[in-house]
Amino acid sequence: MSSFVLKIIALFSMFCDHFGRVLSKGELSFMNYIGRIAFPIFAFQISEGYAHTKDLKKYFIKLFTFALISQIPFNLFQYAFGYDFTFNIMFTLILGLSAITLWDKLPNKLLGALGVIICIFLGN
């Protein structure tokens, strides 16, 4: 299965999740269960992007820019349902990419593991 097909599946799944949230007025619905497959696909795509990118810095900048741009509609959606401020999932994916990078690039695996643990706590 190609990367493009995986992205289409993840986008459809994410749409179902968000649409189900709107239809059920913020409550969980069966459509949210369809949407739960989106994150693992996007996380896999981040790891594939790390493995195949030629310019890691540019990859980080693209992800961070998209995270900032998408934060505005995300917050509007969150506030519509009475939720407090949270960061969107793009920031979680950036932390995942950071964890992969720290583990792979640091020469001391103990420091790499510490970096991964810090990324986990920041994401939580």
Short mmCIF file of N, CA and C in Angstrom, two decimals, residues 17-18 53 78 91 101 103 114:
data_model
loop_
_atom_site.label_atom_id
_atom_site.label_comp_id
_atom_site.label_asym_id
_atom_site.label_seq_id
_atom_site.Cartn_x
_atom_site.Cartn_y
_atom_site.Cartn_z
N ASP A 17 -14.12 10.83 12.48
CA ASP A 17 -13.98 11.12 13.90
C ASP A 17 -14.52 12.51 14.22
N HIS A 18 -14.09 13.51 13.47
CA HIS A 18 -14.52 14.88 13.74
C HIS A 18 -15.99 15.09 13.41
N THR A 53 13.58 11.38 4.59
CA THR A 53 13.81 12.80 4.30
C THR A 53 15.29 13.07 4.03
N GLN A 78 -12.51 23.33 19.41
CA GLN A 78 -12.50 22.95 20.83
C GLN A 78 -13.40 23.87 21.65
N PHE A 91 1.44 18.80 17.14
CA PHE A 91 2.51 18.99 18.12
C PHE A 91 2.94 17.65 18.73
N THR A 101 14.38 11.26 16.45
CA THR A 101 15.65 11.93 16.13
C THR A 101 16.63 11.83 17.28
N TRP A 103 16.74 9.59 19.70
CA TRP A 103 17.18 8.21 19.85
C TRP A 103 18.21 7.83 18.78
N LEU A 114 16.70 9.02 27.58
CA LEU A 114 16.26 10.15 28.40
C LEU A 114 15.52 11.18 27.55
#
